[in-house]
PDB file of C-alpha atoms in Angstrom:
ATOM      1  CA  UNK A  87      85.992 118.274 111.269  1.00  0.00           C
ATOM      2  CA  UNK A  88      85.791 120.286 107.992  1.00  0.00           C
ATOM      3  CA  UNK A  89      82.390 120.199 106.122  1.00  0.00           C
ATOM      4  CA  UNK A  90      82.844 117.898 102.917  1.00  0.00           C
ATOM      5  CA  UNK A  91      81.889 120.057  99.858  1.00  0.00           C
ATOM      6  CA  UNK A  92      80.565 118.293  96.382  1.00  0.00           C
ATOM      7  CA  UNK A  93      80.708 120.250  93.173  1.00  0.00           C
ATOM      8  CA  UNK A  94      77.378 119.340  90.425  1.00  0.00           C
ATOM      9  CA  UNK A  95      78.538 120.125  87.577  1.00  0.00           C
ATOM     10  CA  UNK A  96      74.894 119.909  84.851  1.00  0.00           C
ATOM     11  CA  UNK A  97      72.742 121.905  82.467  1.00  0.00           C
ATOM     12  CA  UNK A  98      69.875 119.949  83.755  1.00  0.00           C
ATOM     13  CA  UNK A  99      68.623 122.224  86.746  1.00  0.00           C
ATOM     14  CA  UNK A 100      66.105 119.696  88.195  1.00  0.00           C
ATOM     15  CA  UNK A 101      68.740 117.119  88.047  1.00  0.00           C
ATOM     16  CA  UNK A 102      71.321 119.239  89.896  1.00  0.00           C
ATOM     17  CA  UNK A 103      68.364 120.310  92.002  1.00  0.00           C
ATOM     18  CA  UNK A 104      67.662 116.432  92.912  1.00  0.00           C
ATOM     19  CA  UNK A 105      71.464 115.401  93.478  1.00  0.00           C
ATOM     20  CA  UNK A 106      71.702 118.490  95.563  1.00  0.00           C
ATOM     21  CA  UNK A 107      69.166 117.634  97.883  1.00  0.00           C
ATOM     22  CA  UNK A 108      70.142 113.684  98.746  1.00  0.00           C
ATOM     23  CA  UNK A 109      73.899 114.951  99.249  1.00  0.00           C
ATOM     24  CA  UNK A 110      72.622 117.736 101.409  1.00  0.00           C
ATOM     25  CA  UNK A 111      70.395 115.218 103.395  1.00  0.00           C
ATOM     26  CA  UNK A 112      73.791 113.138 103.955  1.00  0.00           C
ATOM     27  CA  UNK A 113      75.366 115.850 105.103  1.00  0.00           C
ATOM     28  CA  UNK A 114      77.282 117.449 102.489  1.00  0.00           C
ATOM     29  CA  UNK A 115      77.310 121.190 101.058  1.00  0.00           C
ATOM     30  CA  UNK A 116      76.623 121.631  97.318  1.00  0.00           C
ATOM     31  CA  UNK A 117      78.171 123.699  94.706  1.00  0.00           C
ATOM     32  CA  UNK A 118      76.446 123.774  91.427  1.00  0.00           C
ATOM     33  CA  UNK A 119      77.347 124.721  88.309  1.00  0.00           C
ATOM     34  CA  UNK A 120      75.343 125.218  84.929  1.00  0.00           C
ATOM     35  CA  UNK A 121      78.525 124.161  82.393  1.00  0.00           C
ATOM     36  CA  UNK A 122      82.202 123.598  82.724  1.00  0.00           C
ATOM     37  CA  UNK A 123      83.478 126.500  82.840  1.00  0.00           C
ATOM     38  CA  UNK A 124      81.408 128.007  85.742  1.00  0.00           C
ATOM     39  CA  UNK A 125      82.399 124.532  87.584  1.00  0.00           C
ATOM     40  CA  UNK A 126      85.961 124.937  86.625  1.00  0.00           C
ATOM     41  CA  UNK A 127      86.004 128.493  88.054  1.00  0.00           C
ATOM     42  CA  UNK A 128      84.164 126.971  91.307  1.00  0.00           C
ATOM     43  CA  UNK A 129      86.996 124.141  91.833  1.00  0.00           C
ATOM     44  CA  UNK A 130      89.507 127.000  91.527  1.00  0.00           C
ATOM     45  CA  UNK A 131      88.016 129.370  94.103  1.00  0.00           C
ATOM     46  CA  UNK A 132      86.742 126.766  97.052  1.00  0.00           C
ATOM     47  CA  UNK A 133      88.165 123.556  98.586  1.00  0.00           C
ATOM     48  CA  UNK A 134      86.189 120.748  96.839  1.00  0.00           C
ATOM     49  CA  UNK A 135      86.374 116.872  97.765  1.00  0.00           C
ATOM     50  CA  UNK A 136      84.172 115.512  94.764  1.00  0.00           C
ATOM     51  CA  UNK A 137      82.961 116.216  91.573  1.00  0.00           C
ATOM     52  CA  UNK A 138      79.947 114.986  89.631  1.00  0.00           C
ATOM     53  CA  UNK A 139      80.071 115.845  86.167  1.00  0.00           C
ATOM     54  CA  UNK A 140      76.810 115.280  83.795  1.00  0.00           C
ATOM     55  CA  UNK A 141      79.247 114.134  80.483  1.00  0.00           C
ATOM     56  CA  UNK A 142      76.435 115.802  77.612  1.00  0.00           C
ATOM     57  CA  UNK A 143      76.902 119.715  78.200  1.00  0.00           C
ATOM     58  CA  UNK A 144      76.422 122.487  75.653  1.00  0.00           C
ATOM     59  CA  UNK A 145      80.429 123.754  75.243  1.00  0.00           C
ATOM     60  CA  UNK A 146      83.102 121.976  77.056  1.00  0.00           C
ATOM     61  CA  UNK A 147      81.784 118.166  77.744  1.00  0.00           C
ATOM     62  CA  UNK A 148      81.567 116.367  80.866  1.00  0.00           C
ATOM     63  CA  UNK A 149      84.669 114.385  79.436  1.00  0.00           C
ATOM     64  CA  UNK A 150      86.701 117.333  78.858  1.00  0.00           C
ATOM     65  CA  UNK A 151      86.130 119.061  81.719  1.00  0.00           C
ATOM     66  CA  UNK A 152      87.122 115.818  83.377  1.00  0.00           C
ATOM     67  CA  UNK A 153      90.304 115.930  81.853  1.00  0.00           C
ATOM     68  CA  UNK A 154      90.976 118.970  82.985  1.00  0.00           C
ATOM     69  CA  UNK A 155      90.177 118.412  86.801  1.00  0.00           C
ATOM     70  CA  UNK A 156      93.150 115.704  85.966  1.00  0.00           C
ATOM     71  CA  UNK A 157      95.468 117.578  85.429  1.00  0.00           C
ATOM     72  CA  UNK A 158      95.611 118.997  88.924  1.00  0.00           C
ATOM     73  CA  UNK A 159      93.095 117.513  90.901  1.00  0.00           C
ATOM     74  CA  UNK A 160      92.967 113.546  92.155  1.00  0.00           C
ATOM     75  CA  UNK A 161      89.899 114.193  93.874  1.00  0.00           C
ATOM     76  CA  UNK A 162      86.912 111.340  92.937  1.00  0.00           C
ATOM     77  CA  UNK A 163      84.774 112.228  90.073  1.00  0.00           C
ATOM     78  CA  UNK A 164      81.650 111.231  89.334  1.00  0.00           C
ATOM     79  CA  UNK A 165      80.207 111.196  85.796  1.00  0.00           C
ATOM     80  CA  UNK A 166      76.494 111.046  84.851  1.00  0.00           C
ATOM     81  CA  UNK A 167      74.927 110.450  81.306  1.00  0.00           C
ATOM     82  CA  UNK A 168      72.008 109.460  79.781  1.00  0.00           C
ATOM     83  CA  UNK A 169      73.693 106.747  77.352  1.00  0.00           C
ATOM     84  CA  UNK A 170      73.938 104.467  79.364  1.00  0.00           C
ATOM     85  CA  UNK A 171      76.681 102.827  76.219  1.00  0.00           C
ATOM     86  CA  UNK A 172      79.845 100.999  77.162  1.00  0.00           C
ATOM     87  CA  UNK A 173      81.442 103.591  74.726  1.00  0.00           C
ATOM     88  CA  UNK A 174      80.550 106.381  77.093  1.00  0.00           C
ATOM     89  CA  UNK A 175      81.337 104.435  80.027  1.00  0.00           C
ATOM     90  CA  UNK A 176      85.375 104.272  78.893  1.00  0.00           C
ATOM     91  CA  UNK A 177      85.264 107.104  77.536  1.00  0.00           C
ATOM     92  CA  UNK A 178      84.357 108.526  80.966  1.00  0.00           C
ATOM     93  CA  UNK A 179      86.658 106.185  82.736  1.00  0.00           C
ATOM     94  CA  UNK A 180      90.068 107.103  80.348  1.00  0.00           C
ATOM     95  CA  UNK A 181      89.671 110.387  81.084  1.00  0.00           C
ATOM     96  CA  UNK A 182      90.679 109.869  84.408  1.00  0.00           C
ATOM     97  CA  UNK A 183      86.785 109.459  86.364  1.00  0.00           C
ATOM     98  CA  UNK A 184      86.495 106.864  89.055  1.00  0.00           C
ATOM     99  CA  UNK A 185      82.881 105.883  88.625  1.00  0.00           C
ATOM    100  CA  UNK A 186      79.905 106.083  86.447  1.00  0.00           C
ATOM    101  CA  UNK A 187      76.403 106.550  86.660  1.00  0.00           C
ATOM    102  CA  UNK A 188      73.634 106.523  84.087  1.00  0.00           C
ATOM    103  CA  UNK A 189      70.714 108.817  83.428  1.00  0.00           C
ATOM    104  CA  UNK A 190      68.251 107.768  84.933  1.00  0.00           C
ATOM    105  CA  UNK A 191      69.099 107.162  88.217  1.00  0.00           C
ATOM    106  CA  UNK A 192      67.790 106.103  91.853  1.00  0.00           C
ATOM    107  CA  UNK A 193      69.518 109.025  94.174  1.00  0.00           C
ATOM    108  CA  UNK A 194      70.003 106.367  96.844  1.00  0.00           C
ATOM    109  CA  UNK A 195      72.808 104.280  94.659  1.00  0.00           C
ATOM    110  CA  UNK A 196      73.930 107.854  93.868  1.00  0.00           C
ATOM    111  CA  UNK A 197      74.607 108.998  97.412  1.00  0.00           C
ATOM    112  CA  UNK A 198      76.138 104.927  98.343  1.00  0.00           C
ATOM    113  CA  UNK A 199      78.617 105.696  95.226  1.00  0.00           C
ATOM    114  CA  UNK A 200      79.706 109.679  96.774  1.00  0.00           C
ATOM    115  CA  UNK A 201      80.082 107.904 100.198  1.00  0.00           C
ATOM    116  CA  UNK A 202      82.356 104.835  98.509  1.00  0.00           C
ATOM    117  CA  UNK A 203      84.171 106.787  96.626  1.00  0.00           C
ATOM    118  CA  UNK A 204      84.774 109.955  99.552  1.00  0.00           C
ATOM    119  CA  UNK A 205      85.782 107.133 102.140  1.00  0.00           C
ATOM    120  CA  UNK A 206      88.574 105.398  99.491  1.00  0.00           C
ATOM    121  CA  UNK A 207      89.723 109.120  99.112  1.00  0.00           C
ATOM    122  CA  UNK A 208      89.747 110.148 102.379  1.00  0.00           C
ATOM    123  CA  UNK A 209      91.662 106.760 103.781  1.00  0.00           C
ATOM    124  CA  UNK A 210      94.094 107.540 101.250  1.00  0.00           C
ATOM    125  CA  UNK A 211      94.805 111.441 101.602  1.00  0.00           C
ATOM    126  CA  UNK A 212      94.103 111.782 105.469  1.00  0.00           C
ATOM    127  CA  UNK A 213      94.297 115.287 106.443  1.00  0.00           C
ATOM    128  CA  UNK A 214      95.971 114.590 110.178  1.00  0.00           C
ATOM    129  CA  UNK A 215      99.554 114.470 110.654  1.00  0.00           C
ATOM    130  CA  UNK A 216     100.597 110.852 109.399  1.00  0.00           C
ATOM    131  CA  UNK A 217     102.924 108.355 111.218  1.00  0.00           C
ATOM    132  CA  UNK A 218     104.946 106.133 109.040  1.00  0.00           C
ATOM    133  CA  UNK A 219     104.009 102.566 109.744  1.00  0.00           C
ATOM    134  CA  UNK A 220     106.417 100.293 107.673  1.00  0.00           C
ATOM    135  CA  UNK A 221     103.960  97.498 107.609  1.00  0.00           C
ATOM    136  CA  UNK A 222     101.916  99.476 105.202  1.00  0.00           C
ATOM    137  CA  UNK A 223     104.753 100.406 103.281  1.00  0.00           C
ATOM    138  CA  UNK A 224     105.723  97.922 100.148  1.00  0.00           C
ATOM    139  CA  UNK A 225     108.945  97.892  98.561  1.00  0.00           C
ATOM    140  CA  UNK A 226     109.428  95.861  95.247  1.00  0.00           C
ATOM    141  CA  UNK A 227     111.094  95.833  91.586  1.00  0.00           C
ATOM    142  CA  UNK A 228     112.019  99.730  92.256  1.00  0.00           C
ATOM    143  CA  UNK A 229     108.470 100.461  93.608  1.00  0.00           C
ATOM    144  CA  UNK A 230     107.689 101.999  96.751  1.00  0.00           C
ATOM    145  CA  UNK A 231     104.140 102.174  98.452  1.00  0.00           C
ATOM    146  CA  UNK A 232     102.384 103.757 101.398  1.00  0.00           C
ATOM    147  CA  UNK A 233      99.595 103.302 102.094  1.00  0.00           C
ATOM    148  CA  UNK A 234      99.140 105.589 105.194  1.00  0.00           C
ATOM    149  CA  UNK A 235     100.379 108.909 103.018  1.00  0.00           C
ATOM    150  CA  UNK A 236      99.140 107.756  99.674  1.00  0.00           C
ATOM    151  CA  UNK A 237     102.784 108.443  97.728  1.00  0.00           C
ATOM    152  CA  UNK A 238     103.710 106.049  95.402  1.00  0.00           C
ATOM    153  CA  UNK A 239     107.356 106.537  94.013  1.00  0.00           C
ATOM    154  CA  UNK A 240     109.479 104.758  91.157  1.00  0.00           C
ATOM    155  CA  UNK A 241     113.409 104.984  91.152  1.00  0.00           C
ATOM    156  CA  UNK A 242     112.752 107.674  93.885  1.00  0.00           C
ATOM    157  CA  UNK A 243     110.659 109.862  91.154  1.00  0.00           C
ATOM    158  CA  UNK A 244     107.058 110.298  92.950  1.00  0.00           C
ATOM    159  CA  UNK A 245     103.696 109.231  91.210  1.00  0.00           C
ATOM    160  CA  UNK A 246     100.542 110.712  91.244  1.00  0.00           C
ATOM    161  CA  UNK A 247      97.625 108.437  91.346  1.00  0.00           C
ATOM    162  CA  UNK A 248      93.689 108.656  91.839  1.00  0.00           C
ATOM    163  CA  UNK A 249      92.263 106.694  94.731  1.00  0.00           C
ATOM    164  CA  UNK A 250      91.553 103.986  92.005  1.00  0.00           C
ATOM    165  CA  UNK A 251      94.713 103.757  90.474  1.00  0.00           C
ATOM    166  CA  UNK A 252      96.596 103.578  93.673  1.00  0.00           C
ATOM    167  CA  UNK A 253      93.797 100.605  95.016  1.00  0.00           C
ATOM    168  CA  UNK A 254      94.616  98.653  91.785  1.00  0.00           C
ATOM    169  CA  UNK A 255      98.522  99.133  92.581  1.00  0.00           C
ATOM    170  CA  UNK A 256      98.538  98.363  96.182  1.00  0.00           C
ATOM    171  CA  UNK A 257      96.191  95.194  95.739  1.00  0.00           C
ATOM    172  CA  UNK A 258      98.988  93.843  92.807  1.00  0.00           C
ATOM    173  CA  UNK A 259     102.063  94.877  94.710  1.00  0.00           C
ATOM    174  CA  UNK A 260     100.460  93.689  98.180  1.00  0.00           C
ATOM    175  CA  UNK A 261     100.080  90.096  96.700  1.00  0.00           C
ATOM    176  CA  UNK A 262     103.332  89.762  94.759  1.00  0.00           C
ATOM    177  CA  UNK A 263     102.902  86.975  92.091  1.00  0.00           C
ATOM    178  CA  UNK A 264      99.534  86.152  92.569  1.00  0.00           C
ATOM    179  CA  UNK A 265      97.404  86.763  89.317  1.00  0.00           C
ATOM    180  CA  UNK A 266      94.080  88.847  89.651  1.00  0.00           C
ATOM    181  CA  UNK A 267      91.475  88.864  86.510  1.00  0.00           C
ATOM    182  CA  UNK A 268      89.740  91.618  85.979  1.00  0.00           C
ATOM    183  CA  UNK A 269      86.179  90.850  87.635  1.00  0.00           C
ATOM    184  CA  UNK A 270      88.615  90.046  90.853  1.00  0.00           C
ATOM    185  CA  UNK A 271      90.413  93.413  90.825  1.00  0.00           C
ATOM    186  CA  UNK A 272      87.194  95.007  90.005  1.00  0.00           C
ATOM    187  CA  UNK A 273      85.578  93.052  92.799  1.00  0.00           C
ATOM    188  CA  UNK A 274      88.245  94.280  95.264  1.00  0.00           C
ATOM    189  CA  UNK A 275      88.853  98.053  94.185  1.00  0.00           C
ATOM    190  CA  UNK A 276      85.201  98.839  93.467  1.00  0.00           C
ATOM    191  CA  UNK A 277      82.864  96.251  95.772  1.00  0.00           C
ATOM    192  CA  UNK A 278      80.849  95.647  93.717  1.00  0.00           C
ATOM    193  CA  UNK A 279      79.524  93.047  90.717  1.00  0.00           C
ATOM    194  CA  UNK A 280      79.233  95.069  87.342  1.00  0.00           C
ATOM    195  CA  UNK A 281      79.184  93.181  84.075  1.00  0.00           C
ATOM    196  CA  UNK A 282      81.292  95.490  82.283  1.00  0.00           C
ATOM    197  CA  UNK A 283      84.401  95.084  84.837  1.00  0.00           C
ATOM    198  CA  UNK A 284      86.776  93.865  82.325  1.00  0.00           C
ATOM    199  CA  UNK A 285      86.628  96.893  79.887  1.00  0.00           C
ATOM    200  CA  UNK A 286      86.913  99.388  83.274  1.00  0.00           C
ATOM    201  CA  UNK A 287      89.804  97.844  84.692  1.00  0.00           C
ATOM    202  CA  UNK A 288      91.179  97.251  81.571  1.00  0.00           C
ATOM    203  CA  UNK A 289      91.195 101.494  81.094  1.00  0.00           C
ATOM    204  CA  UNK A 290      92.413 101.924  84.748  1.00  0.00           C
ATOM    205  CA  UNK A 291      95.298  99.388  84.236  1.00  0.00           C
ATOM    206  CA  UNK A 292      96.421 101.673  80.854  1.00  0.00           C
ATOM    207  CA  UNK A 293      95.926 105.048  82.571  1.00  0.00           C
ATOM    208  CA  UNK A 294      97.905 103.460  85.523  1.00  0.00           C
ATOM    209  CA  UNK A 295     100.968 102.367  82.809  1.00  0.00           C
ATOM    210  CA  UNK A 296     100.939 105.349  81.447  1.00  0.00           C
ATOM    211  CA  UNK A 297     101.495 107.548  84.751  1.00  0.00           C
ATOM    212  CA  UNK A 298     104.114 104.810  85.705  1.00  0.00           C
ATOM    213  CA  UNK A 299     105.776 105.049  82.130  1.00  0.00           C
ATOM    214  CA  UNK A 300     105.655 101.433  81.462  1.00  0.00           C
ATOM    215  CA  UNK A 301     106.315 101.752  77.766  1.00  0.00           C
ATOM    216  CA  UNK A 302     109.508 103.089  78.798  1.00  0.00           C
ATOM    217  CA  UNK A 303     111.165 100.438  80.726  1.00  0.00           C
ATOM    218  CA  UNK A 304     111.698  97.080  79.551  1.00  0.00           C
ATOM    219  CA  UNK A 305     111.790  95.321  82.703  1.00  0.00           C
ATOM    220  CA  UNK A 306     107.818  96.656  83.232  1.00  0.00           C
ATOM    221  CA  UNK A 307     105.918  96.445  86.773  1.00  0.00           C
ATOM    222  CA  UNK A 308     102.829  95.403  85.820  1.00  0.00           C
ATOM    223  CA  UNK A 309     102.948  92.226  83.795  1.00  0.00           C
ATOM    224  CA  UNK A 310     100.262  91.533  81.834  1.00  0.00           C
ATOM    225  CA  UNK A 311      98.920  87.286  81.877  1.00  0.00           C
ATOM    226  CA  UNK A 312      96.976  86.845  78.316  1.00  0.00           C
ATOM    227  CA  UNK A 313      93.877  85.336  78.840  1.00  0.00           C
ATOM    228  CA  UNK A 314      93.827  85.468  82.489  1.00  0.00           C
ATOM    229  CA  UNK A 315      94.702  88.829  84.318  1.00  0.00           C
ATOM    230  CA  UNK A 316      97.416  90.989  86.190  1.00  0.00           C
ATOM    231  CA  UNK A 317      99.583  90.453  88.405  1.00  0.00           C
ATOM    232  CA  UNK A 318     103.120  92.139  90.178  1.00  0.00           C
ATOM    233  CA  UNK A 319     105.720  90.273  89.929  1.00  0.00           C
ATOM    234  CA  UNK A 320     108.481  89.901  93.728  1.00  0.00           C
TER     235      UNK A 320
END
Protein backbone atom coordinates (compact mmCIF):
# COMPACT_ATOMS: atom_id res chain seq x y z
CA UNK A 1 0.00 0.00 0.00
CA UNK A 2 1.35 3.45 -1.06
CA UNK A 3 2.80 5.67 1.77
CA UNK A 4 0.20 8.58 2.46
CA UNK A 5 2.09 11.91 1.97
CA UNK A 6 0.83 15.34 3.87
CA UNK A 7 1.96 18.68 2.55
CA UNK A 8 2.57 21.69 5.71
CA UNK A 9 2.23 24.45 4.18
CA UNK A 10 3.59 27.54 7.24
CA UNK A 11 6.07 30.32 7.88
CA UNK A 12 6.11 29.19 11.40
CA UNK A 13 9.09 26.58 11.38
CA UNK A 14 8.49 25.20 14.93
CA UNK A 15 4.92 24.82 14.08
CA UNK A 16 5.60 22.89 10.85
CA UNK A 17 8.34 21.24 12.87
CA UNK A 18 5.57 20.06 15.58
CA UNK A 19 2.79 18.98 12.95
CA UNK A 20 5.54 17.17 11.20
CA UNK A 21 6.47 15.08 13.90
CA UNK A 22 2.76 13.76 15.24
CA UNK A 23 1.92 12.96 11.41
CA UNK A 24 5.22 11.21 11.10
CA UNK A 25 4.55 9.27 14.42
CA UNK A 26 1.10 8.15 12.70
CA UNK A 27 2.70 7.08 9.97
CA UNK A 28 2.68 9.59 7.37
CA UNK A 29 5.61 11.35 5.28
CA UNK A 30 5.83 15.16 5.45
CA UNK A 31 6.40 17.76 2.91
CA UNK A 32 6.92 21.21 4.17
CA UNK A 33 6.82 24.28 2.76
CA UNK A 34 7.82 27.89 4.03
CA UNK A 35 4.92 29.95 1.79
CA UNK A 36 2.56 29.15 -1.00
CA UNK A 37 4.34 29.16 -3.62
CA UNK A 38 7.09 26.66 -2.54
CA UNK A 39 3.90 24.41 -1.43
CA UNK A 40 2.24 24.99 -4.70
CA UNK A 41 5.40 23.90 -6.57
CA UNK A 42 5.53 20.75 -4.05
CA UNK A 43 1.74 19.65 -4.90
CA UNK A 44 2.78 19.93 -8.56
CA UNK A 45 5.91 17.76 -8.45
CA UNK A 46 4.79 14.75 -5.85
CA UNK A 47 1.56 12.78 -5.26
CA UNK A 48 0.00 14.48 -2.17
CA UNK A 49 -3.22 13.19 -0.21
CA UNK A 50 -3.62 16.29 2.24
CA UNK A 51 -2.83 19.64 2.73
CA UNK A 52 -2.54 21.79 5.84
CA UNK A 53 -2.36 25.29 5.11
CA UNK A 54 -1.45 27.95 8.05
CA UNK A 55 -4.14 30.85 6.46
CA UNK A 56 -1.66 34.16 7.80
CA UNK A 57 1.46 33.88 5.34
CA UNK A 58 3.69 36.70 4.14
CA UNK A 59 2.60 36.77 0.06
CA UNK A 60 -0.05 34.51 -1.15
CA UNK A 61 -2.47 33.64 2.03
CA UNK A 62 -3.43 30.41 3.32
CA UNK A 63 -6.92 31.29 1.70
CA UNK A 64 -5.60 31.91 -1.62
CA UNK A 65 -3.45 29.30 -1.93
CA UNK A 66 -6.47 27.25 -0.95
CA UNK A 67 -8.26 28.41 -3.76
CA UNK A 68 -5.90 27.49 -5.91
CA UNK A 69 -5.43 23.75 -4.75
CA UNK A 70 -9.38 24.00 -5.85
CA UNK A 71 -9.10 24.44 -8.83
CA UNK A 72 -7.50 21.09 -9.55
CA UNK A 73 -7.16 19.28 -6.54
CA UNK A 74 -10.25 17.70 -4.25
CA UNK A 75 -7.86 16.40 -1.93
CA UNK A 76 -8.81 17.41 2.07
CA UNK A 77 -7.34 20.56 3.27
CA UNK A 78 -6.63 21.56 6.40
CA UNK A 79 -6.39 25.22 7.47
CA UNK A 80 -4.69 26.56 10.64
CA UNK A 81 -4.85 30.19 12.11
CA UNK A 82 -4.36 31.93 15.03
CA UNK A 83 -7.86 33.90 14.95
CA UNK A 84 -9.63 31.68 16.06
CA UNK A 85 -12.87 34.33 14.47
CA UNK A 86 -15.94 32.87 12.83
CA UNK A 87 -14.94 35.34 9.98
CA UNK A 88 -11.80 33.35 9.35
CA UNK A 89 -13.45 30.18 9.87
CA UNK A 90 -15.86 30.84 6.49
CA UNK A 91 -13.61 32.45 5.01
CA UNK A 92 -11.47 29.29 5.17
CA UNK A 93 -14.40 27.06 4.57
CA UNK A 94 -15.75 29.12 1.09
CA UNK A 95 -12.68 28.74 -0.30
CA UNK A 96 -13.19 25.29 -0.72
CA UNK A 97 -11.23 23.75 2.88
CA UNK A 98 -12.88 20.89 4.64
CA UNK A 99 -11.87 21.63 8.19
CA UNK A 100 -10.43 24.14 10.49
CA UNK A 101 -8.17 24.37 13.21
CA UNK A 102 -7.09 27.22 15.43
CA UNK A 103 -3.72 28.41 16.64
CA UNK A 104 -3.10 27.11 19.35
CA UNK A 105 -3.61 23.71 19.11
CA UNK A 106 -3.31 20.16 20.95
CA UNK A 107 -1.45 17.93 18.04
CA UNK A 108 -3.57 15.00 19.18
CA UNK A 109 -7.10 16.65 17.83
CA UNK A 110 -4.79 17.63 14.93
CA UNK A 111 -3.70 14.15 13.92
CA UNK A 112 -7.80 12.69 14.85
CA UNK A 113 -8.88 15.57 12.20
CA UNK A 114 -5.90 14.27 9.22
CA UNK A 115 -7.12 10.68 10.01
CA UNK A 116 -11.12 11.82 9.66
CA UNK A 117 -10.69 13.65 7.00
CA UNK A 118 -7.95 10.98 4.93
CA UNK A 119 -10.49 8.05 5.71
CA UNK A 120 -13.78 10.20 4.16
CA UNK A 121 -11.31 10.78 1.18
CA UNK A 122 -10.01 7.64 0.77
CA UNK A 123 -13.67 5.73 1.03
CA UNK A 124 -14.64 8.03 -1.56
CA UNK A 125 -11.69 7.95 -4.23
CA UNK A 126 -10.51 4.24 -3.64
CA UNK A 127 -7.53 3.57 -5.63
CA UNK A 128 -8.49 -0.38 -6.49
CA UNK A 129 -10.40 -1.26 -9.43
CA UNK A 130 -14.16 -0.47 -8.43
CA UNK A 131 -17.23 -2.76 -8.97
CA UNK A 132 -20.46 -1.03 -9.59
CA UNK A 133 -22.87 -1.95 -6.86
CA UNK A 134 -26.32 -0.37 -7.77
CA UNK A 135 -27.39 -0.29 -4.20
CA UNK A 136 -24.98 2.50 -3.65
CA UNK A 137 -25.96 4.17 -6.63
CA UNK A 138 -28.98 6.94 -6.27
CA UNK A 139 -30.91 8.14 -9.04
CA UNK A 140 -33.33 11.18 -8.52
CA UNK A 141 -34.73 14.61 -10.08
CA UNK A 142 -31.85 14.20 -12.92
CA UNK A 143 -29.19 13.33 -10.25
CA UNK A 144 -27.05 10.44 -10.27
CA UNK A 145 -24.81 9.18 -7.29
CA UNK A 146 -22.15 6.60 -6.52
CA UNK A 147 -20.97 6.19 -3.89
CA UNK A 148 -18.39 3.38 -4.58
CA UNK A 149 -16.55 5.69 -7.51
CA UNK A 150 -17.33 9.04 -6.00
CA UNK A 151 -18.93 10.61 -9.54
CA UNK A 152 -21.75 12.59 -9.14
CA UNK A 153 -23.44 13.60 -12.55
CA UNK A 154 -26.44 16.03 -13.52
CA UNK A 155 -28.32 15.61 -16.95
CA UNK A 156 -25.34 13.22 -17.71
CA UNK A 157 -22.78 16.36 -17.25
CA UNK A 158 -20.27 15.03 -14.36
CA UNK A 159 -19.64 17.03 -11.03
CA UNK A 160 -16.73 17.49 -9.16
CA UNK A 161 -17.10 17.51 -5.48
CA UNK A 162 -14.78 17.49 -2.26
CA UNK A 163 -15.28 14.61 0.13
CA UNK A 164 -17.56 17.14 2.05
CA UNK A 165 -19.62 18.28 -0.56
CA UNK A 166 -20.32 14.88 -1.90
CA UNK A 167 -21.16 13.60 2.11
CA UNK A 168 -23.67 16.53 2.31
CA UNK A 169 -25.21 15.34 -1.20
CA UNK A 170 -25.38 11.71 -0.63
CA UNK A 171 -26.86 12.13 3.02
CA UNK A 172 -29.87 14.59 1.25
CA UNK A 173 -30.36 12.45 -1.81
CA UNK A 174 -30.04 9.09 0.34
CA UNK A 175 -33.06 10.27 2.52
CA UNK A 176 -35.31 11.80 -0.14
CA UNK A 177 -37.79 14.23 1.59
CA UNK A 178 -36.65 14.07 4.90
CA UNK A 179 -35.46 17.58 6.21
CA UNK A 180 -31.92 17.81 7.92
CA UNK A 181 -30.96 21.21 9.96
CA UNK A 182 -27.81 22.19 9.92
CA UNK A 183 -26.36 20.88 13.41
CA UNK A 184 -27.88 17.35 11.94
CA UNK A 185 -26.00 17.48 8.62
CA UNK A 186 -23.08 18.80 10.44
CA UNK A 187 -23.49 16.04 12.98
CA UNK A 188 -23.52 13.41 10.19
CA UNK A 189 -20.82 14.75 7.61
CA UNK A 190 -18.34 15.94 10.23
CA UNK A 191 -18.97 13.69 13.70
CA UNK A 192 -18.70 15.90 15.62
CA UNK A 193 -20.60 18.78 17.99
CA UNK A 194 -19.21 22.33 17.00
CA UNK A 195 -21.22 25.40 17.90
CA UNK A 196 -20.63 27.15 14.80
CA UNK A 197 -22.25 24.23 12.51
CA UNK A 198 -24.87 26.34 11.04
CA UNK A 199 -22.58 29.04 9.43
CA UNK A 200 -20.17 25.88 8.02
CA UNK A 201 -22.79 24.02 6.47
CA UNK A 202 -24.44 26.89 5.48
CA UNK A 203 -20.95 27.75 3.18
CA UNK A 204 -20.73 24.04 2.09
CA UNK A 205 -24.45 23.99 0.99
CA UNK A 206 -23.58 27.42 -1.34
CA UNK A 207 -20.25 26.08 -2.65
CA UNK A 208 -22.22 22.79 -3.33
CA UNK A 209 -25.12 25.03 -5.45
CA UNK A 210 -22.79 26.65 -7.09
CA UNK A 211 -20.78 23.52 -8.58
CA UNK A 212 -24.32 22.03 -9.28
CA UNK A 213 -25.49 25.40 -10.97
CA UNK A 214 -28.55 25.75 -8.97
CA UNK A 215 -29.13 29.36 -9.87
CA UNK A 216 -29.55 28.10 -13.23
CA UNK A 217 -32.38 25.77 -13.12
CA UNK A 218 -35.64 26.57 -11.82
CA UNK A 219 -36.74 23.28 -10.81
CA UNK A 220 -33.46 23.32 -8.15
CA UNK A 221 -32.15 20.01 -6.27
CA UNK A 222 -31.53 21.21 -3.15
CA UNK A 223 -34.54 22.91 -1.65
CA UNK A 224 -33.98 25.09 0.90
CA UNK A 225 -36.84 24.82 4.30
CA UNK A 226 -36.67 28.52 6.01
CA UNK A 227 -36.24 28.21 9.46
CA UNK A 228 -35.60 24.62 9.60
CA UNK A 229 -32.99 23.02 7.15
CA UNK A 230 -32.35 21.05 3.79
CA UNK A 231 -33.63 18.57 2.36
CA UNK A 232 -33.83 16.57 -1.45
CA UNK A 233 -36.80 16.35 -2.65
CA UNK A 234 -38.04 12.25 -4.60
Amino acid sequence: MAETSILVVDDEQEIADLVEIYLVSDGYKVFKATNAQEGLEILEKEDIQMAILDIMMPGMSGLEMCKKIREVNNIPIIMLSAKSTDLDKILGLGTGADDYVAKPFNPLELSARVKSQLRRYTQLNPNSSIHENAKNEISLRGLTINKDNHKVTIYDEEVKLTPIEFDILYLLASNPGKVFSTDEIFEKVWNEKVYEANNTVMVHIRRLRGKMKEDERQDKIITTVWGVGYKIEK
